[in-house]
Short mmCIF file of C-alpha atoms in Angstrom, two decimals:
data_model
loop_
_atom_site.label_atom_id
_atom_site.label_comp_id
_atom_site.label_asym_id
_atom_site.label_seq_id
_atom_site.Cartn_x
_atom_site.Cartn_y
_atom_site.Cartn_z
CA MET A 1 26.95 -64.40 -18.79
CA SER A 2 29.04 -67.27 -17.57
CA GLY A 3 32.56 -68.49 -17.19
CA LEU A 4 33.54 -66.82 -13.94
CA SER A 5 32.68 -68.24 -10.54
CA GLY A 6 30.19 -66.10 -8.67
CA HIS A 7 29.50 -63.99 -11.70
CA GLY A 8 25.85 -63.50 -12.39
CA ALA A 9 23.57 -60.72 -13.53
CA ALA A 10 23.89 -58.91 -10.20
CA ALA A 11 27.69 -59.11 -10.09
CA MET A 12 29.47 -55.83 -9.65
CA ASN A 13 32.55 -54.68 -11.45
CA ALA A 14 35.25 -53.77 -8.91
CA ARG A 15 39.00 -53.11 -8.94
CA VAL A 16 41.64 -53.85 -6.35
CA ILE A 17 44.52 -51.40 -6.70
CA PRO A 18 47.65 -51.98 -4.63
CA ARG A 19 49.11 -48.64 -3.63
CA LEU A 20 52.90 -48.36 -3.55
CA ASP A 21 54.28 -45.28 -1.79
CA VAL A 22 57.77 -44.62 -3.05
CA LYS A 23 60.57 -42.60 -1.50
CA ALA A 24 64.12 -42.50 -2.81
CA GLY A 25 63.59 -45.68 -4.79
CA ASN A 26 62.13 -47.63 -1.89
CA LEU A 27 58.66 -48.84 -1.05
CA VAL A 28 57.60 -47.12 2.16
CA LYS A 29 54.57 -47.14 4.39
CA GLY A 30 53.40 -45.01 7.24
CA ILE A 31 50.38 -44.41 9.38
CA HIS A 32 48.25 -41.32 8.72
CA LEU A 33 50.63 -40.66 5.83
CA GLU A 34 53.61 -40.16 8.13
CA GLY A 35 56.26 -42.08 10.05
CA LEU A 36 57.36 -43.77 6.85
CA ARG A 37 59.16 -47.10 7.16
CA VAL A 38 61.09 -48.67 4.33
CA LEU A 39 59.64 -52.04 3.37
CA GLY A 40 61.62 -53.06 0.32
CA LYS A 41 61.94 -52.70 -3.44
CA PRO A 42 58.83 -51.42 -5.24
CA GLU A 43 59.58 -53.43 -8.38
CA PHE A 44 59.40 -56.66 -6.44
CA PHE A 45 56.09 -55.81 -4.80
CA ALA A 46 54.70 -54.63 -8.15
CA ARG A 47 55.57 -57.90 -9.84
CA GLU A 48 54.09 -59.97 -7.00
CA TYR A 49 50.86 -57.98 -7.08
CA TYR A 50 50.67 -58.24 -10.86
CA GLU A 51 51.03 -62.00 -10.68
CA GLN A 52 48.45 -62.26 -7.90
CA GLY A 53 45.84 -60.40 -9.92
CA ALA A 54 46.15 -56.66 -9.32
CA ASP A 55 43.66 -54.77 -11.48
CA GLU A 56 45.86 -51.67 -11.62
CA LEU A 57 48.95 -50.47 -9.76
CA LEU A 58 49.18 -47.06 -8.07
CA PHE A 59 52.63 -45.54 -7.47
CA MET A 60 52.70 -42.49 -5.20
CA ASP A 61 55.84 -40.40 -4.97
CA VAL A 62 55.82 -39.28 -1.37
CA VAL A 63 58.85 -37.03 -1.70
CA ALA A 64 57.46 -34.99 -4.61
CA SER A 65 60.70 -33.24 -5.37
CA LEU A 66 62.61 -33.31 -8.63
CA TYR A 67 65.05 -35.84 -7.23
CA GLY A 68 62.19 -38.04 -6.11
CA ARG A 69 60.53 -37.72 -9.50
CA ASN A 70 63.46 -39.23 -11.36
CA ASN A 71 63.47 -42.18 -9.01
CA ILE A 72 59.83 -42.95 -9.43
CA LEU A 73 59.89 -42.49 -13.20
CA GLU A 74 62.66 -45.07 -13.40
CA ILE A 75 60.57 -47.50 -11.38
CA VAL A 76 57.53 -46.84 -13.56
CA GLU A 77 59.54 -47.38 -16.74
CA LYS A 78 60.96 -50.66 -15.52
CA THR A 79 57.49 -51.76 -14.48
CA ALA A 80 55.86 -50.71 -17.76
CA ASP A 81 58.36 -52.74 -19.77
CA GLN A 82 57.28 -55.95 -18.07
CA ILE A 83 53.83 -55.48 -16.63
CA PHE A 84 50.90 -54.84 -18.93
CA ILE A 85 48.13 -53.62 -16.65
CA PRO A 86 47.14 -50.01 -15.95
CA LEU A 87 49.69 -47.98 -14.00
CA VAL A 88 48.58 -44.88 -12.11
CA VAL A 89 51.21 -42.44 -10.88
CA GLY A 90 50.94 -39.47 -8.56
CA GLY A 91 52.79 -37.23 -6.14
CA GLY A 92 54.03 -33.75 -6.95
CA ILE A 93 52.54 -33.55 -10.44
CA ARG A 94 52.17 -29.84 -11.08
CA SER A 95 51.93 -29.20 -14.83
CA VAL A 96 50.84 -30.55 -18.18
CA SER A 97 54.50 -31.11 -18.93
CA ASP A 98 54.89 -33.20 -15.74
CA ILE A 99 51.93 -35.30 -16.86
CA ARG A 100 53.48 -35.84 -20.27
CA ASP A 101 56.73 -37.04 -18.68
CA VAL A 102 54.88 -39.45 -16.43
CA LEU A 103 52.79 -40.87 -19.29
CA ARG A 104 55.89 -41.31 -21.41
CA ALA A 105 57.48 -43.27 -18.58
CA GLY A 106 54.57 -45.71 -18.70
CA ALA A 107 51.71 -44.34 -16.64
CA ASP A 108 48.19 -44.64 -18.04
CA LYS A 109 46.65 -42.31 -15.47
CA VAL A 110 48.00 -39.65 -13.16
CA THR A 111 46.71 -38.42 -9.84
CA ILE A 112 46.82 -34.75 -8.93
CA ASN A 113 46.00 -33.20 -5.57
CA THR A 114 47.88 -30.13 -4.37
CA ALA A 115 48.28 -28.57 -7.82
CA ALA A 116 44.57 -29.05 -8.50
CA ILE A 117 43.36 -27.44 -5.29
CA ARG A 118 45.74 -24.52 -5.72
CA ARG A 119 44.65 -23.96 -9.31
CA PRO A 120 41.48 -25.87 -10.24
CA GLU A 121 41.74 -24.88 -13.93
CA PHE A 122 44.70 -27.25 -14.08
CA ILE A 123 42.23 -30.13 -13.99
CA ALA A 124 40.41 -28.77 -17.04
CA GLU A 125 43.66 -28.17 -18.92
CA ALA A 126 44.93 -31.66 -18.14
CA SER A 127 41.61 -33.30 -18.97
CA GLN A 128 41.37 -31.56 -22.34
CA GLU A 129 44.95 -32.37 -23.25
CA PHE A 130 45.06 -36.02 -22.19
CA GLY A 131 41.44 -37.13 -21.89
CA ALA A 132 39.28 -37.11 -18.76
CA SER A 133 39.92 -40.76 -17.96
CA THR A 134 43.66 -40.07 -17.69
CA ILE A 135 43.13 -37.57 -14.87
CA VAL A 136 42.41 -38.86 -11.38
CA VAL A 137 41.91 -36.17 -8.76
CA SER A 138 43.22 -37.30 -5.41
CA ILE A 139 41.59 -35.93 -2.27
CA GLU A 140 43.07 -36.50 1.20
CA ALA A 141 40.42 -36.12 3.88
CA ILE A 142 40.65 -35.44 7.59
CA LYS A 143 37.55 -35.15 9.68
CA ARG A 144 37.28 -31.89 11.61
CA ASP A 145 34.25 -30.68 13.56
CA GLY A 146 32.02 -33.27 11.99
CA LYS A 147 32.98 -32.40 8.42
CA PHE A 148 35.56 -33.79 6.03
CA GLU A 149 38.20 -31.26 5.04
CA ALA A 150 40.59 -31.64 2.11
CA TYR A 151 44.30 -31.56 2.89
CA THR A 152 47.39 -31.34 0.68
CA ASP A 153 51.09 -32.13 1.03
CA GLY A 154 50.64 -35.60 2.45
CA GLY A 155 47.86 -34.71 4.84
CA ARG A 156 49.76 -31.79 6.38
CA GLU A 157 48.31 -28.59 4.92
CA ARG A 158 44.73 -27.55 5.49
CA THR A 159 42.84 -26.11 2.54
CA GLY A 160 39.58 -25.09 4.17
CA ARG A 161 37.80 -26.90 1.30
CA GLU A 162 34.99 -29.23 2.21
CA VAL A 163 35.64 -32.61 0.57
CA VAL A 164 32.21 -33.26 -0.88
CA ASP A 165 31.94 -29.78 -2.46
CA TRP A 166 35.43 -30.11 -3.90
CA ALA A 167 34.66 -33.59 -5.27
CA ALA A 168 31.60 -32.30 -7.11
CA GLN A 169 33.62 -29.40 -8.49
CA VAL A 170 36.40 -31.58 -9.91
CA VAL A 171 33.84 -33.55 -11.91
CA ASP A 172 32.68 -30.33 -13.59
CA LEU A 173 36.32 -29.50 -14.32
CA GLY A 174 36.82 -32.77 -16.18
CA ALA A 175 38.25 -35.33 -13.78
CA GLY A 176 37.63 -38.89 -14.92
CA GLU A 177 37.99 -40.48 -11.49
CA ILE A 178 38.44 -39.52 -7.85
CA LEU A 179 40.82 -41.15 -5.39
CA ILE A 180 39.55 -40.45 -1.89
CA THR A 181 41.96 -41.17 0.96
CA SER A 182 41.03 -41.04 4.61
CA VAL A 183 44.14 -39.74 6.35
CA ASP A 184 42.51 -40.64 9.67
CA ARG A 185 42.31 -44.30 8.66
CA ASP A 186 45.51 -44.62 6.61
CA GLY A 187 47.79 -47.37 7.88
CA THR A 188 45.52 -48.31 10.76
CA GLY A 189 43.94 -51.44 9.30
CA GLU A 190 40.67 -50.36 10.94
CA GLY A 191 38.75 -50.25 7.69
CA TYR A 192 37.84 -47.57 5.20
CA ASP A 193 35.91 -44.54 6.39
CA LEU A 194 32.53 -45.64 5.07
CA GLU A 195 30.81 -42.36 5.88
CA LEU A 196 33.41 -40.54 3.77
CA THR A 197 33.06 -43.13 1.01
CA ARG A 198 29.27 -42.81 0.95
CA LEU A 199 29.32 -39.02 0.94
CA VAL A 200 31.79 -38.75 -1.92
CA THR A 201 30.31 -41.50 -4.09
CA ALA A 202 26.83 -40.04 -3.65
CA ALA A 203 28.06 -36.63 -4.79
CA VAL A 204 29.63 -37.64 -8.14
CA PRO A 205 28.70 -39.70 -11.25
CA ILE A 206 32.27 -40.81 -11.96
CA PRO A 207 34.12 -43.80 -10.49
CA VAL A 208 35.59 -43.32 -7.01
CA ILE A 209 38.58 -45.23 -5.63
CA ALA A 210 38.43 -45.57 -1.83
CA SER A 211 41.74 -45.60 0.00
CA GLY A 212 43.06 -45.59 3.56
CA GLY A 213 42.52 -48.16 6.29
CA ALA A 214 41.92 -51.53 4.63
CA GLY A 215 42.75 -54.41 6.95
CA SER A 216 40.62 -57.23 5.56
CA ALA A 217 38.53 -58.42 2.66
CA ASP A 218 35.44 -57.45 4.67
CA HIS A 219 36.66 -53.86 4.71
CA CYS A 220 37.13 -53.86 0.95
CA ALA A 221 33.70 -55.35 0.36
CA ALA A 222 32.15 -52.75 2.66
CA ALA A 223 33.77 -49.88 0.73
CA LEU A 224 32.55 -51.32 -2.57
CA HIS A 225 29.09 -51.76 -1.10
CA ALA A 226 29.19 -48.13 0.06
CA GLY A 227 29.59 -47.02 -3.56
CA ALA A 228 33.31 -47.20 -4.33
CA SER A 229 34.17 -48.59 -7.78
CA ALA A 230 37.65 -49.58 -6.67
CA VAL A 231 39.70 -49.98 -3.52
CA GLY A 232 43.25 -48.83 -2.92
CA VAL A 233 45.09 -51.16 -0.58
CA ALA A 234 48.54 -50.65 0.90
CA SER A 235 49.52 -51.82 4.40
CA MET A 236 47.32 -54.89 4.30
CA LEU A 237 48.98 -56.21 1.16
CA HIS A 238 52.55 -55.10 1.89
CA TYR A 239 52.56 -56.66 5.36
CA GLY A 240 50.72 -59.70 4.08
CA LEU A 241 53.38 -60.26 1.46
CA LEU A 242 56.23 -59.67 3.90
CA ARG A 243 54.77 -62.12 6.41
CA GLU A 244 54.31 -64.67 3.64
CA MET A 245 57.95 -64.25 2.73
CA ARG A 246 59.13 -64.48 6.32
CA VAL A 247 61.61 -67.21 5.46
CA ASP A 248 63.30 -65.61 2.46
CA ARG A 249 63.11 -61.87 2.02
CA SER A 250 66.35 -61.52 0.12
CA GLY A 251 64.67 -60.52 -3.11
CA ILE A 252 62.12 -58.22 -1.67
CA ALA A 253 63.90 -56.41 1.12
CA PRO A 254 67.63 -57.04 1.27
CA GLU A 255 69.48 -55.44 4.14
CA ILE A 256 66.36 -53.99 5.65
CA ASN A 257 65.54 -54.61 9.26
CA LEU A 258 62.03 -55.99 9.33
CA HIS A 259 62.19 -57.51 12.77
CA HIS A 260 59.63 -55.01 13.95
CA LEU A 261 57.05 -57.05 12.06
CA GLU A 262 57.53 -59.93 14.49
CA ARG A 263 57.19 -57.86 17.63
CA PRO A 264 53.92 -58.53 19.39
CA GLY A 265 51.72 -55.46 19.43
CA PHE A 266 53.29 -54.05 16.26
CA ALA A 267 50.70 -55.47 14.01
CA ARG A 268 47.84 -53.08 13.60
CA VAL A 269 47.59 -54.71 10.23
CA ARG A 270 47.86 -58.47 10.05
CA GLY A 271 48.06 -58.65 6.33
CA THR A 272 46.41 -60.61 3.54
CA LEU A 273 47.67 -61.90 0.22
CA LEU A 274 46.22 -60.14 -2.81
CA SER A 275 45.23 -63.47 -4.33
CA GLU A 276 43.19 -64.31 -1.23
CA LEU A 277 41.59 -60.87 -1.19
CA LYS A 278 40.54 -61.23 -4.82
CA THR A 279 39.09 -64.68 -4.23
CA SER A 280 37.14 -63.41 -1.26
CA LEU A 281 35.70 -60.50 -3.24
CA ALA A 282 34.79 -62.77 -6.15
CA GLU A 283 32.88 -65.01 -3.73
CA ARG A 284 30.86 -61.95 -2.74
CA GLY A 285 29.97 -61.22 -6.35
CA TYR A 286 32.60 -58.60 -7.18
CA TYR A 287 34.33 -59.47 -10.40
CA SER A 288 37.59 -58.06 -11.68
CA ARG A 289 40.80 -59.23 -13.35
CA VAL A 290 41.10 -62.98 -13.21
CA ILE A 291 44.37 -64.87 -13.39
CA ALA A 292 43.96 -67.93 -15.59
CA ALA A 293 44.55 -71.14 -13.67
CA MET B 1 61.42 -55.50 -42.58
CA THR B 2 57.81 -54.52 -42.01
CA ARG B 3 56.99 -51.05 -40.83
CA THR B 4 54.25 -50.75 -38.25
CA VAL B 5 53.04 -47.26 -37.48
CA ILE B 6 51.17 -46.11 -34.40
CA VAL B 7 49.19 -43.06 -35.47
CA ASP B 8 49.56 -40.16 -33.09
CA PHE B 9 46.42 -38.06 -32.97
CA GLY B 10 47.09 -37.01 -29.43
CA GLY B 11 45.20 -39.86 -27.87
CA GLY B 12 46.19 -41.80 -24.84
CA ASN B 13 49.24 -43.72 -23.96
CA LEU B 14 50.98 -44.43 -27.24
CA TYR B 15 54.13 -45.44 -25.42
CA ASN B 16 52.43 -48.38 -23.75
CA VAL B 17 51.01 -49.48 -27.09
CA ARG B 18 54.56 -49.39 -28.43
CA ARG B 19 55.82 -51.32 -25.40
CA ALA B 20 53.27 -54.05 -26.07
CA CYS B 21 54.36 -54.21 -29.72
CA SER B 22 57.98 -54.40 -28.68
CA HIS B 23 57.20 -57.16 -26.20
CA VAL B 24 55.84 -59.33 -29.01
CA GLY B 25 58.72 -58.50 -31.32
CA LEU B 26 56.96 -55.92 -33.46
CA ALA B 27 58.94 -52.72 -34.01
CA ALA B 28 56.59 -49.75 -34.25
CA ASP B 29 57.02 -46.01 -34.79
CA ILE B 30 54.81 -43.31 -33.34
CA THR B 31 54.04 -40.51 -35.79
CA ASP B 32 51.51 -38.10 -37.19
CA GLU B 33 53.39 -37.59 -40.47
CA PRO B 34 51.05 -38.40 -43.39
CA ASP B 35 53.90 -39.73 -45.57
CA VAL B 36 55.00 -42.17 -42.91
CA VAL B 37 51.45 -43.33 -42.21
CA ALA B 38 50.86 -43.75 -45.96
CA GLY B 39 53.95 -45.92 -46.27
CA ALA B 40 53.21 -48.20 -43.33
CA ASP B 41 52.83 -51.95 -43.70
CA ALA B 42 50.49 -51.95 -40.71
CA LEU B 43 48.68 -49.28 -38.73
CA ILE B 44 47.61 -49.03 -35.13
CA LEU B 45 44.97 -46.46 -34.16
CA PRO B 46 45.10 -46.14 -30.37
CA GLY B 47 43.41 -43.57 -28.24
CA VAL B 48 41.88 -42.22 -25.14
CA GLY B 49 39.86 -39.04 -25.13
CA SER B 50 37.36 -37.20 -27.22
CA MET B 51 36.34 -38.43 -30.69
CA LYS B 52 35.77 -34.86 -31.71
CA HIS B 53 39.27 -33.76 -30.71
CA ALA B 54 40.82 -36.77 -32.38
CA MET B 55 39.00 -36.16 -35.67
CA ASN B 56 40.02 -32.49 -35.59
CA ARG B 57 43.63 -33.59 -35.31
CA LEU B 58 43.36 -36.27 -37.96
CA ASP B 59 41.64 -33.91 -40.37
CA GLY B 60 44.06 -31.14 -39.51
CA ARG B 61 47.08 -33.31 -40.30
CA GLY B 62 45.56 -34.65 -43.48
CA LEU B 63 45.54 -38.14 -42.04
CA THR B 64 41.89 -39.01 -42.65
CA PRO B 65 42.21 -39.78 -46.40
CA VAL B 66 45.56 -41.50 -45.77
CA ILE B 67 44.04 -43.90 -43.24
CA ARG B 68 40.96 -44.57 -45.40
CA ASP B 69 43.27 -45.32 -48.32
CA ALA B 70 45.36 -47.73 -46.21
CA VAL B 71 42.20 -49.61 -45.27
CA ALA B 72 41.16 -49.83 -48.93
CA ARG B 73 44.60 -51.21 -49.86
CA GLY B 74 44.25 -54.05 -47.35
CA VAL B 75 46.86 -52.80 -44.87
CA PRO B 76 46.39 -54.61 -41.52
CA ILE B 77 44.80 -52.21 -39.06
CA LEU B 78 44.44 -52.52 -35.28
CA GLY B 79 42.13 -50.04 -33.56
CA VAL B 80 42.17 -49.63 -29.78
CA CYS B 81 39.46 -47.97 -27.71
CA LEU B 82 39.03 -44.52 -29.27
CA GLY B 83 40.59 -46.08 -32.38
CA LEU B 84 37.55 -48.35 -32.68
CA GLN B 85 35.18 -45.44 -32.28
CA LEU B 86 36.94 -43.37 -34.92
CA LEU B 87 36.32 -46.06 -37.54
CA MET B 88 32.63 -45.35 -37.39
CA GLU B 89 30.69 -43.06 -39.64
CA ARG B 90 29.66 -40.59 -36.99
CA GLY B 91 29.44 -39.80 -33.31
CA THR B 92 26.86 -37.96 -31.30
CA GLU B 93 28.91 -36.16 -28.67
CA PHE B 94 27.93 -32.48 -28.47
CA GLY B 95 25.96 -32.77 -31.70
CA ASP B 96 26.54 -34.87 -34.80
CA TYR B 97 29.96 -35.08 -36.33
CA HIS B 98 31.89 -37.46 -38.52
CA GLY B 99 34.38 -40.23 -37.83
CA LEU B 100 36.65 -41.88 -40.37
CA ASP B 101 33.56 -43.50 -41.91
CA ILE B 102 35.25 -46.84 -42.51
CA LEU B 103 32.29 -48.65 -40.97
CA ALA B 104 28.67 -47.53 -41.12
CA GLY B 105 27.32 -46.87 -37.66
CA THR B 106 27.38 -44.50 -34.76
CA VAL B 107 29.09 -43.89 -31.45
CA THR B 108 26.91 -43.11 -28.45
CA ARG B 109 27.50 -42.40 -24.78
CA PHE B 110 26.50 -44.83 -22.05
CA PRO B 111 23.22 -43.79 -20.42
CA VAL B 112 23.42 -42.05 -17.03
CA THR B 113 21.48 -44.86 -15.39
CA ASP B 114 21.98 -48.59 -15.61
CA ALA B 115 19.38 -51.09 -16.83
CA ALA B 116 17.88 -51.18 -13.31
CA GLY B 117 17.55 -47.39 -13.13
CA ASP B 118 20.45 -46.77 -10.71
CA LEU B 119 23.33 -44.38 -11.34
CA LEU B 120 25.73 -45.71 -13.94
CA ARG B 121 29.21 -44.35 -13.30
CA VAL B 122 30.93 -43.25 -16.48
CA PRO B 123 33.61 -43.84 -17.71
CA HIS B 124 33.28 -47.61 -17.49
CA ILE B 125 36.63 -48.47 -15.93
CA GLY B 126 37.63 -52.00 -15.14
CA TRP B 127 38.04 -55.59 -16.21
CA SER B 128 35.07 -57.24 -17.90
CA PRO B 129 34.66 -60.64 -19.53
CA VAL B 130 34.61 -60.58 -23.32
CA GLN B 131 32.28 -63.07 -25.02
CA PRO B 132 32.13 -64.21 -28.66
CA ALA B 133 29.21 -62.77 -30.61
CA PRO B 134 26.38 -65.25 -31.22
CA ARG B 135 27.20 -67.83 -33.88
CA LYS B 136 30.80 -66.66 -34.06
CA ASP B 137 34.05 -68.03 -32.81
CA TRP B 138 37.31 -66.16 -32.76
CA THR B 139 39.19 -68.22 -35.35
CA GLY B 140 40.72 -65.85 -37.87
CA THR B 141 40.43 -62.83 -35.58
CA LEU B 142 43.02 -61.26 -33.28
CA LEU B 143 41.25 -63.03 -30.38
CA ALA B 144 42.06 -66.46 -31.86
CA THR B 145 44.25 -67.53 -28.92
CA VAL B 146 42.12 -65.93 -26.17
CA PRO B 147 39.65 -68.16 -24.28
CA PRO B 148 36.02 -66.96 -24.33
CA ALA B 149 34.95 -64.99 -21.24
CA THR B 150 38.47 -63.73 -20.61
CA ALA B 151 38.39 -60.40 -18.78
CA MET B 152 39.97 -57.46 -20.56
CA TYR B 153 40.55 -53.90 -19.35
CA PHE B 154 38.08 -51.25 -20.45
CA VAL B 155 38.06 -47.49 -19.94
CA HIS B 156 35.49 -45.67 -22.03
CA SER B 157 32.39 -43.52 -21.90
CA TYR B 158 31.13 -44.37 -25.40
CA ARG B 159 30.27 -47.54 -27.29
CA VAL B 160 29.96 -48.24 -30.99
CA GLU B 161 26.77 -49.28 -32.79
CA PRO B 162 27.79 -50.70 -36.20
CA ALA B 163 25.05 -50.71 -38.81
CA ASP B 164 26.12 -54.21 -39.86
CA PRO B 165 25.98 -56.50 -36.81
CA ASP B 166 28.05 -59.08 -38.67
CA VAL B 167 31.25 -57.12 -38.05
CA ILE B 168 30.87 -57.58 -34.30
CA VAL B 169 32.96 -60.51 -33.08
CA ALA B 170 32.79 -59.93 -29.33
CA PHE B 171 30.54 -58.38 -26.70
CA ALA B 172 30.99 -57.21 -23.14
CA GLU B 173 28.53 -55.80 -20.64
CA TYR B 174 28.35 -52.80 -18.34
CA GLY B 175 25.43 -51.65 -16.23
CA GLY B 176 23.26 -54.29 -17.82
CA TYR B 177 23.99 -52.96 -21.32
CA GLU B 178 25.68 -55.21 -23.84
CA PHE B 179 28.06 -53.43 -26.18
CA PRO B 180 30.51 -54.46 -28.91
CA ALA B 181 33.89 -55.31 -27.40
CA ALA B 182 35.60 -56.07 -30.72
CA ILE B 183 34.90 -55.85 -34.43
CA GLN B 184 36.60 -57.35 -37.46
CA ALA B 185 35.95 -56.39 -41.05
CA GLY B 186 38.51 -57.76 -43.48
CA ASN B 187 41.90 -56.27 -42.65
CA VAL B 188 40.52 -54.14 -39.83
CA PHE B 189 40.30 -55.40 -36.24
CA ALA B 190 39.42 -53.07 -33.42
CA ALA B 191 38.82 -53.54 -29.72
CA GLN B 192 36.93 -51.36 -27.28
CA PHE B 193 39.19 -52.69 -24.52
CA HIS B 194 42.92 -51.99 -24.20
CA PRO B 195 44.83 -55.15 -25.14
CA GLU B 196 48.10 -53.48 -24.08
CA ARG B 197 46.68 -53.07 -20.56
CA SER B 198 44.97 -56.45 -20.30
CA GLY B 199 47.86 -58.51 -19.03
CA GLU B 200 48.95 -61.71 -20.72
CA ALA B 201 45.60 -62.21 -22.43
CA GLY B 202 45.81 -58.79 -24.05
CA LEU B 203 49.33 -59.45 -25.29
CA ARG B 204 47.93 -62.37 -27.29
CA VAL B 205 45.97 -59.87 -29.35
CA TYR B 206 49.24 -58.10 -30.15
CA GLU B 207 50.87 -61.43 -30.96
CA GLN B 208 48.13 -62.20 -33.43
CA PHE B 209 48.49 -58.75 -34.94
CA ALA B 210 52.22 -59.26 -35.27
CA ALA B 211 51.58 -62.56 -37.04
CA ARG B 212 49.11 -60.88 -39.38
CA VAL B 213 51.61 -58.14 -40.11
CA ARG B 214 54.29 -60.64 -40.98
CA GLY B 215 51.82 -62.39 -43.27
CA VAL B 216 51.91 -65.57 -41.30
CA ALA B 217 48.76 -67.62 -40.91
CA GLU B 218 47.06 -67.84 -37.52
CA LEU B 219 49.46 -68.74 -34.73
CA ALA B 220 48.94 -71.75 -32.57
CA PRO B 221 48.41 -70.81 -28.90
CA VAL B 222 51.73 -69.74 -27.44
CA ALA B 223 52.89 -71.68 -24.39
CA ARG B 224 53.90 -69.34 -21.54
#
C-alpha cells in the first residue's frame, strides 16, 4: 500500500463528519444541545467543508416540525446537486415515508432517535426497506448516577433506557451505524466522552460515530483510538471557519452579529480548520478522504 | 439522443446516481419497467442493501433476462456497489442463492475479525485508496482518468470473488483483507465503491461512462 503520506499497514480508516445543525434555514449551534445561536448559511459551511476534505456531511434538523423539514430538505437538495460526498440527514424522522422523502432530497443515510426509542420495530422496518447501511441510529447520552441514559427531543426527555443496552439492541434490529452524542460534552470543546465512546464501541460490531465535545485534533484522535470509526465535529469547525473568515463574512453570515466571538472569555472552543484537522489525523495514521493537491 | 436507464430494484440512493449523471451531462431515467430497460442504450445497476432482496425484485419484475440480454448485446453497463455484487453467479448470504450470473464467482461477507484477529466492524464504511490490479493499468476502463491510489467511498458488508481474476481491474483493502474494488469485462464495468459519492474523483468515472455511452473514445483528463 502506498501513495498516501502516513499510510502503512497499521493505518486506520477514519471519517471526519462535520455536523450542521439547522433551524429555519440557518446553521445554528448551542451548548448541551440548547441555547442555539445562529452562525450563518448552512450551504456555505457545507461547501467549505466539502472543499477542505469532509468525508461526509451530517445535517440535523433541530426544529423537527413540518415547517422545519421543508427548510432542511431544500438545503439538502441544493447541497446534493453540487456536492458529491455522502450526506446524512436527521431530526424528526418518524416514518418510512419520511425516510423516502429525505433520500429523494439527496440524503444517503438518515439518523433516527426519538421514533426509534418509542417504537424499536421502526428500525427493522426502515432497515429492511432501505438497507441497514442507510439507517443510522442516533443516541443522545447524559450521565446520571454513574450510568449513561438515552434521551430524546434534543436531550430534553428521559427515556429510562441505558445507552449500552439500547445500542446493542439497535444492532439486532438492523441499524447499520450508531451516532453517539454526549449531551454533557456538546458544545463545550472539552473533548469527547471517552468512557461513553469505549462502552458503546465495545458493545457493538457496527461502526460508531462519536459526537459531542470536540475541541482539537487530539480529541478526535482520542475518540478514534477509543474505538470510534468516525467523529462528528461541530463547534470546533464552525468557529474555526468563522475566525478564519474574520475579515470578510459577507458570504457566510450576512447581517448576523458575530461580535460575541471576539469577546474574551466567550471562546470555550477556539476552533480549527477542517483541512488542518485532517492533516493532523493523517499524521497520526488515520486515513480518510484526501483532497488532491 | 441516447437513453440511459438506472434500474430501480429498490436499492439505495438512485437519485444521487441520477444527479451524478446529470452533472456530467448524461440524462438518465429511473425505472423498473422491463420494456424501458430493454430499450436502453446504457444501463446503470446501483444499489445498497441485500442481494437476496434485490434479486427477488429483479426476478419478480422480469428484469433478470432483460439485463442479461442487454449485456449480451454489448450495451454499456455500469454497476455500483450492490450492482457489482448482483453480476455474480451466486451469493452466500443466508444460504446459497443466485445473482444475475453475468460473471462466474461468488459474493461473501467480510469476516467478523480482521487479519490480526481483532473485531472487524461491518459494514466497511469510509474512504479507501483504490489500486490497479497487478499488471494492469486503467487505460480503457472507467478509471482511465483517475490517479492510482485515489481514495473512493465504500459502504458494504460483502465483497465479490470472481472466478476469473482477469476481470479485476482494481483492489482496495479493509481489515487487512484485499478485495476487488472494480471489475471490467467487455461492456460491463462495476465498482464496489460509490463513484457518485466519491467527490470529484468519482465523477470522473461517470464522465468516462458518459463518453462510452456516446460512443466516444477514451476522454483525455478533464481540467477542473
